[in-house]
PDB file of C-alpha atoms in Angstrom:
ATOM      1  CA  MET E   1      86.136 119.747  97.315  1.00  0.00           C
ATOM      2  CA  ASP E   2      85.118 120.701  93.785  1.00  0.00           C
ATOM      3  CA  VAL E   3      83.414 118.045  91.682  1.00  0.00           C
ATOM      4  CA  ALA E   4      84.799 117.756  88.158  1.00  0.00           C
ATOM      5  CA  LYS E   5      82.644 117.415  85.073  1.00  0.00           C
ATOM      6  CA  LEU E   6      81.176 113.997  84.505  1.00  0.00           C
ATOM      7  CA  GLY E   7      82.225 112.128  81.412  1.00  0.00           C
ATOM      8  CA  GLN E   8      81.350 108.932  79.597  1.00  0.00           C
ATOM      9  CA  ARG E   9      82.955 106.606  82.148  1.00  0.00           C
ATOM     10  CA  GLN E  10      81.238 108.197  85.130  1.00  0.00           C
ATOM     11  CA  LEU E  11      77.787 108.398  83.577  1.00  0.00           C
ATOM     12  CA  PHE E  12      77.724 104.851  82.212  1.00  0.00           C
ATOM     13  CA  LEU E  13      80.049 102.805  84.440  1.00  0.00           C
ATOM     14  CA  MET E  14      79.973 104.380  87.904  1.00  0.00           C
ATOM     15  CA  LYS E  15      77.830 102.746  90.583  1.00  0.00           C
ATOM     16  CA  TRP E  16      74.366 104.247  90.671  1.00  0.00           C
ATOM     17  CA  GLU E  17      74.527 105.557  94.234  1.00  0.00           C
ATOM     18  CA  ASN E  18      77.858 107.294  93.653  1.00  0.00           C
ATOM     19  CA  LEU E  19      76.691 108.719  90.330  1.00  0.00           C
ATOM     20  CA  GLU E  20      73.615 110.305  91.909  1.00  0.00           C
ATOM     21  CA  LYS E  21      75.764 111.976  94.569  1.00  0.00           C
ATOM     22  CA  ARG E  22      78.188 113.296  91.935  1.00  0.00           C
ATOM     23  CA  ILE E  23      75.414 114.816  89.810  1.00  0.00           C
ATOM     24  CA  ILE E  24      73.748 116.523  92.773  1.00  0.00           C
ATOM     25  CA  LYS E  25      77.059 117.801  94.123  1.00  0.00           C
ATOM     26  CA  ARG E  26      78.064 119.080  90.694  1.00  0.00           C
ATOM     27  CA  TYR E  27      74.797 121.014  90.373  1.00  0.00           C
ATOM     28  CA  GLU E  28      75.110 122.501  93.855  1.00  0.00           C
ATOM     29  CA  GLN E  29      78.582 123.800  93.043  1.00  0.00           C
ATOM     30  CA  SER E  30      78.158 124.929  89.433  1.00  0.00           C
ATOM     31  CA  GLN E  31      74.431 125.758  89.167  1.00  0.00           C
ATOM     32  CA  ASN E  32      74.907 124.907  85.489  1.00  0.00           C
ATOM     33  CA  VAL E  33      71.396 123.895  84.447  1.00  0.00           C
ATOM     34  CA  LEU E  34      72.289 123.166  80.813  1.00  0.00           C
ATOM     35  CA  GLU E  35      75.028 120.738  81.802  1.00  0.00           C
ATOM     36  CA  VAL E  36      73.046 118.920  84.492  1.00  0.00           C
ATOM     37  CA  VAL E  37      69.995 118.457  82.270  1.00  0.00           C
ATOM     38  CA  GLU E  38      72.179 116.602  79.758  1.00  0.00           C
ATOM     39  CA  TYR E  39      73.601 114.489  82.584  1.00  0.00           C
ATOM     40  CA  LEU E  40      70.076 113.522  83.528  1.00  0.00           C
ATOM     41  CA  VAL E  41      69.197 112.610  79.923  1.00  0.00           C
ATOM     42  CA  ALA E  42      72.239 110.295  79.839  1.00  0.00           C
ATOM     43  CA  VAL E  43      71.051 108.728  83.103  1.00  0.00           C
ATOM     44  CA  LEU E  44      67.616 108.148  81.548  1.00  0.00           C
ATOM     45  CA  VAL E  45      69.288 106.345  78.629  1.00  0.00           C
ATOM     46  CA  ARG E  46      71.332 104.117  80.909  1.00  0.00           C
ATOM     47  CA  SER E  47      68.421 103.318  83.226  1.00  0.00           C
ATOM     48  CA  ALA E  48      66.160 102.436  80.263  1.00  0.00           C
ATOM     49  CA  ILE E  49      68.675  99.983  78.766  1.00  0.00           C
ATOM     50  CA  CYS E  50      69.319  98.456  82.204  1.00  0.00           C
ATOM     51  CA  SER E  51      65.625  98.498  83.246  1.00  0.00           C
ATOM     52  CA  ARG E  52      66.509 100.351  86.437  1.00  0.00           C
ATOM     53  CA  THR E  53      64.152 102.696  88.269  1.00  0.00           C
ATOM     54  CA  ILE E  54      65.215 106.311  88.725  1.00  0.00           C
ATOM     55  CA  SER E  55      65.642 107.134  92.411  1.00  0.00           C
ATOM     56  CA  GLU E  56      63.445 109.613  94.246  1.00  0.00           C
ATOM     57  CA  THR E  57      66.522 111.783  94.815  1.00  0.00           C
ATOM     58  CA  LEU E  58      67.106 112.315  91.109  1.00  0.00           C
ATOM     59  CA  GLN E  59      63.395 112.714  90.444  1.00  0.00           C
ATOM     60  CA  ALA E  60      63.346 115.555  92.969  1.00  0.00           C
ATOM     61  CA  LEU E  61      66.276 117.193  91.179  1.00  0.00           C
ATOM     62  CA  MET E  62      64.433 116.915  87.856  1.00  0.00           C
ATOM     63  CA  ARG E  63      61.347 118.636  89.252  1.00  0.00           C
ATOM     64  CA  GLU E  64      63.472 121.372  90.812  1.00  0.00           C
ATOM     65  CA  LEU E  65      65.227 122.137  87.527  1.00  0.00           C
ATOM     66  CA  PHE E  66      62.032 122.402  85.488  1.00  0.00           C
ATOM     67  CA  LEU E  67      60.058 124.298  88.134  1.00  0.00           C
ATOM     68  CA  THR E  68      62.642 126.823  89.334  1.00  0.00           C
ATOM     69  CA  SER E  69      65.265 127.308  86.602  1.00  0.00           C
ATOM     70  CA  GLU E  70      65.082 130.134  84.136  1.00  0.00           C
ATOM     71  CA  PRO E  71      63.359 128.806  80.970  1.00  0.00           C
ATOM     72  CA  ASN E  72      65.829 128.043  78.181  1.00  0.00           C
ATOM     73  CA  ASP E  73      66.029 126.088  74.933  1.00  0.00           C
ATOM     74  CA  MET E  74      67.726 123.092  76.617  1.00  0.00           C
ATOM     75  CA  LEU E  75      64.830 122.598  79.021  1.00  0.00           C
ATOM     76  CA  ARG E  76      62.331 122.981  76.197  1.00  0.00           C
ATOM     77  CA  ARG E  77      64.162 120.533  73.932  1.00  0.00           C
ATOM     78  CA  TYR E  78      64.372 117.695  76.478  1.00  0.00           C
ATOM     79  CA  ALA E  79      61.160 118.310  78.439  1.00  0.00           C
ATOM     80  CA  PRO E  80      59.203 115.274  77.090  1.00  0.00           C
ATOM     81  CA  TYR E  81      61.797 112.858  78.548  1.00  0.00           C
ATOM     82  CA  PHE E  82      60.947 114.088  82.059  1.00  0.00           C
ATOM     83  CA  GLU E  83      57.156 114.122  81.843  1.00  0.00           C
ATOM     84  CA  GLU E  84      56.986 110.711  83.550  1.00  0.00           C
ATOM     85  CA  TYR E  85      58.766 112.101  86.632  1.00  0.00           C
ATOM     86  CA  CYS E  86      56.960 115.452  86.795  1.00  0.00           C
ATOM     87  CA  LYS E  87      53.347 114.338  86.314  1.00  0.00           C
ATOM     88  CA  ASN E  88      51.880 116.327  89.181  1.00  0.00           C
ATOM     89  CA  ASP E  89      53.547 119.537  87.995  1.00  0.00           C
ATOM     90  CA  TRP E  90      53.443 118.940  84.254  1.00  0.00           C
ATOM     91  CA  GLU E  91      50.876 121.605  83.411  1.00  0.00           C
ATOM     92  CA  THR E  92      52.835 124.175  85.394  1.00  0.00           C
ATOM     93  CA  ILE E  93      56.043 123.226  83.593  1.00  0.00           C
ATOM     94  CA  LEU E  94      54.419 123.513  80.156  1.00  0.00           C
ATOM     95  CA  ASN E  95      53.092 126.967  80.983  1.00  0.00           C
ATOM     96  CA  ARG E  96      56.532 128.089  82.193  1.00  0.00           C
ATOM     97  CA  LEU E  97      58.444 126.818  79.140  1.00  0.00           C
ATOM     98  CA  PHE E  98      56.068 127.198  76.191  1.00  0.00           C
ATOM     99  CA  SER E  99      53.807 129.983  74.997  1.00  0.00           C
ATOM    100  CA  ASN E 100      51.279 127.625  73.411  1.00  0.00           C
ATOM    101  CA  GLU E 101      50.774 124.079  72.136  1.00  0.00           C
ATOM    102  CA  ALA E 102      52.252 124.840  68.729  1.00  0.00           C
ATOM    103  CA  ASP E 103      55.402 126.105  70.382  1.00  0.00           C
ATOM    104  CA  TYR E 104      55.593 122.880  72.432  1.00  0.00           C
ATOM    105  CA  LEU E 105      55.190 120.651  69.376  1.00  0.00           C
ATOM    106  CA  ALA E 106      57.859 122.530  67.416  1.00  0.00           C
ATOM    107  CA  CYS E 107      60.464 122.537  70.194  1.00  0.00           C
ATOM    108  CA  THR E 108      59.974 118.911  71.268  1.00  0.00           C
ATOM    109  CA  LYS E 109      59.551 117.113  67.942  1.00  0.00           C
ATOM    110  CA  GLU E 110      62.818 115.133  68.233  1.00  0.00           C
ATOM    111  CA  ALA E 111      62.389 114.219  71.903  1.00  0.00           C
ATOM    112  CA  ARG E 112      58.798 113.077  71.410  1.00  0.00           C
ATOM    113  CA  ALA E 113      59.974 110.684  68.682  1.00  0.00           C
ATOM    114  CA  TYR E 114      62.241 108.838  71.157  1.00  0.00           C
ATOM    115  CA  LYS E 115      60.312 109.392  74.385  1.00  0.00           C
ATOM    116  CA  ASP E 116      58.233 106.207  74.367  1.00  0.00           C
ATOM    117  CA  TYR E 117      61.294 103.988  73.896  1.00  0.00           C
ATOM    118  CA  LEU E 118      62.586 105.062  77.302  1.00  0.00           C
ATOM    119  CA  THR E 119      59.557 103.534  79.009  1.00  0.00           C
ATOM    120  CA  GLU E 120      59.059 100.563  76.658  1.00  0.00           C
ATOM    121  CA  GLU E 121      58.648  97.296  78.577  1.00  0.00           C
ATOM    122  CA  ALA E 122      60.978  94.358  77.899  1.00  0.00           C
ATOM    123  CA  THR E 123      59.118  91.797  75.786  1.00  0.00           C
ATOM    124  CA  LEU E 124      61.718  89.100  75.095  1.00  0.00           C
ATOM    125  CA  ASP E 125      62.377  86.099  77.316  1.00  0.00           C
ATOM    126  CA  ILE E 126      66.036  85.284  76.787  1.00  0.00           C
ATOM    127  CA  ARG E 127      67.598  86.118  80.135  1.00  0.00           C
ATOM    128  CA  GLN E 128      69.509  83.191  81.645  1.00  0.00           C
ATOM    129  CA  ALA E 129      70.513  82.704  85.239  1.00  0.00           C
ATOM    130  CA  ASP E 130      74.129  83.479  86.226  1.00  0.00           C
ATOM    131  CA  HIS E 131      74.708  85.493  83.030  1.00  0.00           C
ATOM    132  CA  ILE E 132      76.133  89.017  82.973  1.00  0.00           C
ATOM    133  CA  TYR E 133      74.834  91.171  80.105  1.00  0.00           C
ATOM    134  CA  ILE E 134      76.416  94.194  78.451  1.00  0.00           C
ATOM    135  CA  VAL E 135      75.762  96.437  75.461  1.00  0.00           C
ATOM    136  CA  GLU E 136      78.677  97.658  73.349  1.00  0.00           C
ATOM    137  CA  SER E 137      77.677 100.478  71.017  1.00  0.00           C
ATOM    138  CA  PHE E 138      79.642 102.427  68.404  1.00  0.00           C
ATOM    139  CA  PHE E 139      79.330 106.042  67.289  1.00  0.00           C
ATOM    140  CA  GLU E 140      81.109 108.407  64.930  1.00  0.00           C
ATOM    141  CA  ASP E 141      82.239 111.886  65.897  1.00  0.00           C
ATOM    142  CA  ILE E 142      82.002 114.935  63.656  1.00  0.00           C
ATOM    143  CA  ASN E 143      85.256 113.896  61.951  1.00  0.00           C
ATOM    144  CA  GLY E 144      84.095 110.341  61.226  1.00  0.00           C
ATOM    145  CA  LYS E 145      86.233 108.734  63.972  1.00  0.00           C
ATOM    146  CA  ARG E 146      84.655 105.753  65.740  1.00  0.00           C
ATOM    147  CA  HIS E 147      84.008 105.755  69.484  1.00  0.00           C
ATOM    148  CA  LYS E 148      82.879 102.862  71.657  1.00  0.00           C
ATOM    149  CA  LEU E 149      80.392 103.073  74.521  1.00  0.00           C
ATOM    150  CA  THR E 150      79.911 100.166  76.938  1.00  0.00           C
ATOM    151  CA  ILE E 151      76.925  99.833  79.248  1.00  0.00           C
ATOM    152  CA  ARG E 152      76.946  97.031  81.812  1.00  0.00           C
ATOM    153  CA  GLU E 153      74.225  95.124  83.662  1.00  0.00           C
ATOM    154  CA  THR E 154      71.789  95.628  80.805  1.00  0.00           C
ATOM    155  CA  ASP E 155      68.393  94.007  80.290  1.00  0.00           C
ATOM    156  CA  PRO E 156      68.690  91.348  77.548  1.00  0.00           C
ATOM    157  CA  ASN E 157      64.915  91.200  77.194  1.00  0.00           C
ATOM    158  CA  LYS E 158      64.782  94.609  75.515  1.00  0.00           C
ATOM    159  CA  THR E 159      64.268  94.307  71.761  1.00  0.00           C
ATOM    160  CA  ARG E 160      66.967  95.521  69.375  1.00  0.00           C
ATOM    161  CA  LEU E 161      64.663  98.234  67.991  1.00  0.00           C
ATOM    162  CA  VAL E 162      64.096  99.660  71.472  1.00  0.00           C
ATOM    163  CA  ILE E 163      67.799  99.672  72.372  1.00  0.00           C
ATOM    164  CA  ALA E 164      68.828 101.199  69.042  1.00  0.00           C
ATOM    165  CA  ASN E 165      66.367 104.076  69.397  1.00  0.00           C
ATOM    166  CA  ILE E 166      67.351 104.715  73.004  1.00  0.00           C
ATOM    167  CA  LEU E 167      71.009 104.939  71.951  1.00  0.00           C
ATOM    168  CA  GLN E 168      70.023 107.433  69.247  1.00  0.00           C
ATOM    169  CA  ILE E 169      69.174 109.910  72.018  1.00  0.00           C
ATOM    170  CA  LEU E 170      72.887 110.214  72.850  1.00  0.00           C
ATOM    171  CA  THR E 171      73.534 111.824  69.442  1.00  0.00           C
ATOM    172  CA  THR E 172      71.578 114.865  70.630  1.00  0.00           C
ATOM    173  CA  LEU E 173      73.855 115.504  73.636  1.00  0.00           C
ATOM    174  CA  THR E 174      76.868 117.820  73.636  1.00  0.00           C
ATOM    175  CA  ILE E 175      78.544 116.818  76.933  1.00  0.00           C
ATOM    176  CA  PHE E 176      80.582 113.955  75.445  1.00  0.00           C
ATOM    177  CA  GLU E 177      83.655 115.308  73.706  1.00  0.00           C
ATOM    178  CA  THR E 178      87.390 114.821  73.226  1.00  0.00           C
ATOM    179  CA  ASN E 179      89.603 117.864  72.710  1.00  0.00           C
ATOM    180  CA  GLY E 180      86.551 119.942  71.933  1.00  0.00           C
ATOM    181  CA  VAL E 181      85.176 117.449  69.366  1.00  0.00           C
ATOM    182  CA  ARG E 182      81.756 115.883  70.006  1.00  0.00           C
ATOM    183  CA  LYS E 183      82.038 112.104  70.186  1.00  0.00           C
ATOM    184  CA  PHE E 184      78.515 110.784  69.680  1.00  0.00           C
ATOM    185  CA  VAL E 185      77.333 112.545  66.544  1.00  0.00           C
ATOM    186  CA  LYS E 186      76.180 109.514  64.547  1.00  0.00           C
ATOM    187  CA  PHE E 187      74.990 106.155  65.869  1.00  0.00           C
ATOM    188  CA  ILE E 188      76.465 103.197  63.928  1.00  0.00           C
ATOM    189  CA  ASN E 189      75.565  99.927  65.630  1.00  0.00           C
ATOM    190  CA  TYR E 190      75.491  98.012  68.885  1.00  0.00           C
ATOM    191  CA  GLU E 191      76.078  94.454  70.087  1.00  0.00           C
ATOM    192  CA  GLY E 192      74.474  92.905  73.144  1.00  0.00           C
ATOM    193  CA  SER E 193      76.180  89.925  74.744  1.00  0.00           C
ATOM    194  CA  GLY E 194      76.030  87.811  77.873  1.00  0.00           C
ATOM    195  CA  LYS E 195      78.664  85.812  79.665  1.00  0.00           C
ATOM    196  CA  ILE E 196      78.603  83.323  82.511  1.00  0.00           C
ATOM    197  CA  SER E 197      80.359  84.172  85.755  1.00  0.00           C
ATOM    198  CA  THR E 198      82.014  80.897  86.779  1.00  0.00           C
ATOM    199  CA  THR E 199      84.591  80.987  89.572  1.00  0.00           C
ATOM    200  CA  SER E 200      86.088  84.134  91.061  1.00  0.00           C
ATOM    201  CA  TYR E 201      88.302  85.162  93.960  1.00  0.00           C
ATOM    202  CA  ASP E 202      88.943  88.549  95.522  1.00  0.00           C
ATOM    203  CA  THR E 203      91.634  89.029  98.175  1.00  0.00           C
ATOM    204  CA  ARG E 204      89.946  92.229  99.288  1.00  0.00           C
ATOM    205  CA  VAL E 205      87.016  90.301 100.715  1.00  0.00           C
ATOM    206  CA  GLU E 206      87.474  90.050 104.467  1.00  0.00           C
ATOM    207  CA  ILE E 207      87.716  86.479 105.715  1.00  0.00           C
ATOM    208  CA  ALA E 208      85.405  85.823 108.617  1.00  0.00           C
ATOM    209  CA  GLU E 209      87.309  84.830 111.751  1.00  0.00           C
ATOM    210  CA  GLU E 210      86.756  81.243 112.749  1.00  0.00           C
ATOM    211  CA  SER E 211      85.941  80.468 116.347  1.00  0.00           C
ATOM    212  CA  GLY E 212      88.542  78.851 118.583  1.00  0.00           C
ATOM    213  CA  GLN E 213      86.436  75.716 118.821  1.00  0.00           C
ATOM    214  CA  VAL E 214      86.471  75.199 115.051  1.00  0.00           C
ATOM    215  CA  LEU E 215      90.243  75.599 114.897  1.00  0.00           C
ATOM    216  CA  MET E 216      90.715  73.088 117.721  1.00  0.00           C
ATOM    217  CA  GLU E 217      88.516  70.587 115.922  1.00  0.00           C
ATOM    218  CA  LYS E 218      90.551  71.016 112.743  1.00  0.00           C
ATOM    219  CA  ALA E 219      93.816  70.536 114.606  1.00  0.00           C
ATOM    220  CA  ALA E 220      92.489  67.419 116.325  1.00  0.00           C
ATOM    221  CA  SER E 221      91.272  65.999 113.031  1.00  0.00           C
ATOM    222  CA  THR E 222      94.696  66.564 111.450  1.00  0.00           C
ATOM    223  CA  GLU E 223      96.469  64.759 114.294  1.00  0.00           C
ATOM    224  CA  ASP E 224      94.084  61.822 114.061  1.00  0.00           C
ATOM    225  CA  THR E 225      94.767  61.298 110.356  1.00  0.00           C
ATOM    226  CA  SER E 226      98.505  62.042 110.191  1.00  0.00           C
ATOM    227  CA  GLY E 227      99.781  61.002 113.609  1.00  0.00           C
ATOM    228  CA  GLU E 228      99.036  57.270 113.690  1.00  0.00           C
ATOM    229  CA  ALA E 229     101.827  55.365 115.429  1.00  0.00           C
ATOM    230  CA  LEU E 230     103.331  52.128 114.148  1.00  0.00           C
ATOM    231  CA  ALA E 231     104.611  49.843 116.961  1.00  0.00           C
ATOM    232  CA  PHE E 232     107.282  47.229 116.312  1.00  0.00           C
ATOM    233  CA  ASN E 233     109.514  44.825 118.274  1.00  0.00           C
ATOM    234  CA  ASP E 234     113.260  45.263 118.528  1.00  0.00           C
ATOM    235  CA  THR E 235     115.189  41.958 118.372  1.00  0.00           C
ATOM    236  CA  ASN E 236     118.120  43.500 120.293  1.00  0.00           C
ATOM    237  CA  THR E 237     115.944  43.973 123.386  1.00  0.00           C
ATOM    238  CA  GLY E 238     114.689  40.424 123.652  1.00  0.00           C
ATOM    239  CA  GLY E 239     111.319  41.124 122.110  1.00  0.00           C
ATOM    240  CA  ALA E 240     110.509  44.041 124.423  1.00  0.00           C
ATOM    241  CA  PRO E 241     108.302  46.599 122.631  1.00  0.00           C
ATOM    242  CA  LYS E 242     110.041  49.873 121.788  1.00  0.00           C
ATOM    243  CA  LYS E 243     108.502  53.333 121.770  1.00  0.00           C
ATOM    244  CA  SER E 244     105.995  53.736 118.917  1.00  0.00           C
ATOM    245  CA  VAL E 245     107.276  55.652 115.910  1.00  0.00           C
ATOM    246  CA  ASP E 246     105.199  58.668 114.829  1.00  0.00           C
ATOM    247  CA  SER E 247     104.714  58.703 111.048  1.00  0.00           C
ATOM    248  CA  ASN E 248     103.870  62.412 110.827  1.00  0.00           C
ATOM    249  CA  ARG E 249     106.144  65.142 109.564  1.00  0.00           C
ATOM    250  CA  ASN E 250     108.028  65.369 112.901  1.00  0.00           C
ATOM    251  CA  ALA E 251     109.446  61.812 112.490  1.00  0.00           C
ATOM    252  CA  PRO E 252     112.599  62.839 110.543  1.00  0.00           C
ATOM    253  CA  GLU E 253     113.376  65.484 113.142  1.00  0.00           C
ATOM    254  CA  GLU E 254     112.991  63.064 116.041  1.00  0.00           C
ATOM    255  CA  ALA E 255     115.144  60.488 114.282  1.00  0.00           C
ATOM    256  CA  LEU E 256     117.872  63.086 113.793  1.00  0.00           C
ATOM    257  CA  LEU E 257     117.797  64.700 117.221  1.00  0.00           C
ATOM    258  CA  THR E 258     117.063  61.723 119.445  1.00  0.00           C
ATOM    259  CA  LYS E 259     119.643  58.912 119.639  1.00  0.00           C
ATOM    260  CA  GLN E 260     118.305  55.471 120.268  1.00  0.00           C
ATOM    261  CA  THR E 261     120.019  55.107 123.613  1.00  0.00           C
ATOM    262  CA  THR E 262     117.648  52.639 125.207  1.00  0.00           C
ATOM    263  CA  ALA E 263     119.268  49.793 127.118  1.00  0.00           C
ATOM    264  CA  PRO E 264     117.767  46.594 128.535  1.00  0.00           C
ATOM    265  CA  GLN E 265     117.611  46.351 132.333  1.00  0.00           C
ATOM    266  CA  LYS E 266     117.971  43.291 134.441  1.00  0.00           C
ATOM    267  CA  ASP E 267     114.257  42.849 134.672  1.00  0.00           C
ATOM    268  CA  GLY E 268     113.913  43.047 130.887  1.00  0.00           C
ATOM    269  CA  SER E 269     112.426  46.559 130.850  1.00  0.00           C
ATOM    270  CA  VAL E 270     113.776  49.335 128.680  1.00  0.00           C
ATOM    271  CA  MET E 271     115.164  52.556 130.157  1.00  0.00           C
ATOM    272  CA  LYS E 272     114.623  55.724 128.122  1.00  0.00           C
ATOM    273  CA  SER E 273     117.457  58.217 127.787  1.00  0.00           C
ATOM    274  CA  ALA E 274     117.311  61.758 129.156  1.00  0.00           C
ATOM    275  CA  THR E 275     117.420  63.027 125.584  1.00  0.00           C
ATOM    276  CA  ALA E 276     114.316  61.044 124.657  1.00  0.00           C
ATOM    277  CA  THR E 277     112.458  62.295 127.733  1.00  0.00           C
ATOM    278  CA  SER E 278     113.352  65.903 126.882  1.00  0.00           C
ATOM    279  CA  SER E 279     112.238  65.381 123.294  1.00  0.00           C
ATOM    280  CA  GLU E 280     108.863  64.043 124.429  1.00  0.00           C
ATOM    281  CA  LYS E 281     108.322  67.078 126.628  1.00  0.00           C
ATOM    282  CA  LYS E 282     109.055  69.400 123.717  1.00  0.00           C
ATOM    283  CA  ALA E 283     106.677  67.449 121.497  1.00  0.00           C
ATOM    284  CA  LYS E 284     103.899  67.699 124.099  1.00  0.00           C
ATOM    285  CA  LYS E 285     104.507  71.432 124.466  1.00  0.00           C
ATOM    286  CA  SER E 286     104.384  71.919 120.701  1.00  0.00           C
ATOM    287  CA  ALA E 287     101.120  69.956 120.478  1.00  0.00           C
ATOM    288  CA  ALA E 288      99.588  72.033 123.260  1.00  0.00           C
ATOM    289  CA  ILE E 289     100.515  75.262 121.495  1.00  0.00           C
ATOM    290  CA  SER E 290      98.991  74.048 118.228  1.00  0.00           C
ATOM    291  CA  GLN E 291      95.652  73.543 119.997  1.00  0.00           C
ATOM    292  CA  LYS E 292      95.355  77.271 120.700  1.00  0.00           C
ATOM    293  CA  SER E 293      93.259  79.417 118.434  1.00  0.00           C
ATOM    294  CA  ASP E 294      95.610  81.039 115.922  1.00  0.00           C
ATOM    295  CA  THR E 295      94.354  83.916 113.795  1.00  0.00           C
ATOM    296  CA  THR E 296      97.712  84.813 112.241  1.00  0.00           C
ATOM    297  CA  TYR E 297      96.325  83.763 108.867  1.00  0.00           C
ATOM    298  CA  MET E 298      94.004  86.764 109.044  1.00  0.00           C
ATOM    299  CA  ARG E 299      97.029  89.079 108.717  1.00  0.00           C
ATOM    300  CA  TYR E 300      99.078  87.183 106.146  1.00  0.00           C
ATOM    301  CA  GLY E 301      96.376  85.730 103.896  1.00  0.00           C
ATOM    302  CA  LYS E 302      97.388  82.093 104.572  1.00  0.00           C
ATOM    303  CA  THR E 303      95.496  79.232 106.121  1.00  0.00           C
ATOM    304  CA  ALA E 304      96.228  78.157 109.684  1.00  0.00           C
ATOM    305  CA  GLU E 305      97.620  74.843 108.388  1.00  0.00           C
ATOM    306  CA  GLN E 306     100.065  76.608 106.029  1.00  0.00           C
ATOM    307  CA  ILE E 307     101.370  78.904 108.770  1.00  0.00           C
ATOM    308  CA  GLU E 308     101.776  76.019 111.245  1.00  0.00           C
ATOM    309  CA  GLU E 309     103.619  73.949 108.621  1.00  0.00           C
ATOM    310  CA  GLU E 310     106.070  76.792 107.944  1.00  0.00           C
ATOM    311  CA  ARG E 311     106.662  77.252 111.664  1.00  0.00           C
ATOM    312  CA  GLU E 312     107.347  73.542 112.056  1.00  0.00           C
ATOM    313  CA  LYS E 313     109.880  73.643 109.220  1.00  0.00           C
ATOM    314  CA  ARG E 314     111.713  76.520 110.864  1.00  0.00           C
ATOM    315  CA  ARG E 315     111.827  74.674 114.192  1.00  0.00           C
ATOM    316  CA  ILE E 316     113.289  71.605 112.503  1.00  0.00           C
ATOM    317  CA  GLU E 317     115.958  73.670 110.778  1.00  0.00           C
ATOM    318  CA  ARG E 318     116.964  75.318 114.051  1.00  0.00           C
ATOM    319  CA  ARG E 319     117.214  71.972 115.841  1.00  0.00           C
ATOM    320  CA  LYS E 320     119.262  70.466 113.016  1.00  0.00           C
ATOM    321  CA  LYS E 321     121.639  73.411 113.155  1.00  0.00           C
ATOM    322  CA  ASN E 322     122.064  73.126 116.931  1.00  0.00           C
ATOM    323  CA  TYR E 323     122.602  69.390 116.681  1.00  0.00           C
ATOM    324  CA  LEU E 324     125.295  69.727 114.014  1.00  0.00           C
ATOM    325  CA  GLN E 325     127.077  72.408 116.010  1.00  0.00           C
ATOM    326  CA  LYS E 326     127.176  70.113 119.056  1.00  0.00           C
ATOM    327  CA  ARG E 327     128.681  67.301 117.000  1.00  0.00           C
ATOM    328  CA  LYS E 328     131.479  69.561 115.734  1.00  0.00           C
ATOM    329  CA  LYS E 329     132.449  70.387 119.304  1.00  0.00           C
TER     330      LYS E 329
END
């Protein structure tokens, strides 16, 4: 699969690991040294503003380009930016690219003016915990049109002079363009800001499956708090205690489906109807099922309590419907 050219969004917003792979793959396919060298300069700018270390993988690519590529003006122009990463081979590189010291000084005058800003240490002390920092910079193209460049996860402890001079390096690159027009010809200004990350939620994050024991404990806790029974005496049965009434959400259903068909016996005891006995069995069965570990919420994005509540509502509706149909007959 061919790798397309890298633009502003890829070089300044893509994750570092993915960006490195794209640059290396692009070079392997195109062998375009001029293009890749400018990509690497843009990476140096981003890493300096974010105070991020260049990986060994990219450092190896830098050394390869300057040690094996055919000498050209692009390599000569940007050579000083890469001295830090080619220390052991620096003398060899200078001999390959330049005829003498005067030639080096003439070709690298602009780069040497900005070089030290790339390695300047952060001296401020304004970073705050839980803040996310960005730099929004603005440039003009050759036609005077403004263009915005955003760099995220920046180091707020870099001074404004350092950041401004690092951004100036982008005006020397030719890879950023729109319809053949260079975008970053003149640097205008930048603004650094920080914001607090408060609460956030992402449905793509996989929810860890709870163990069956935890679910059973939750179900038991719910029954303890919502299933307390209230006992009362019925005056029509001579003071004999009736079946306790459950105050949970199943109470309306039981009141609708189960007729109070108890009748006093000769010995004063109360006989329960067949309907009541059947209803109790169903209730016990339903309670037993609810104790089982249910991971349906993993598929539908709902909690176990929400799914069980919806199931209970559907069961009530079905029983109401069956009961009304029986009455019509």
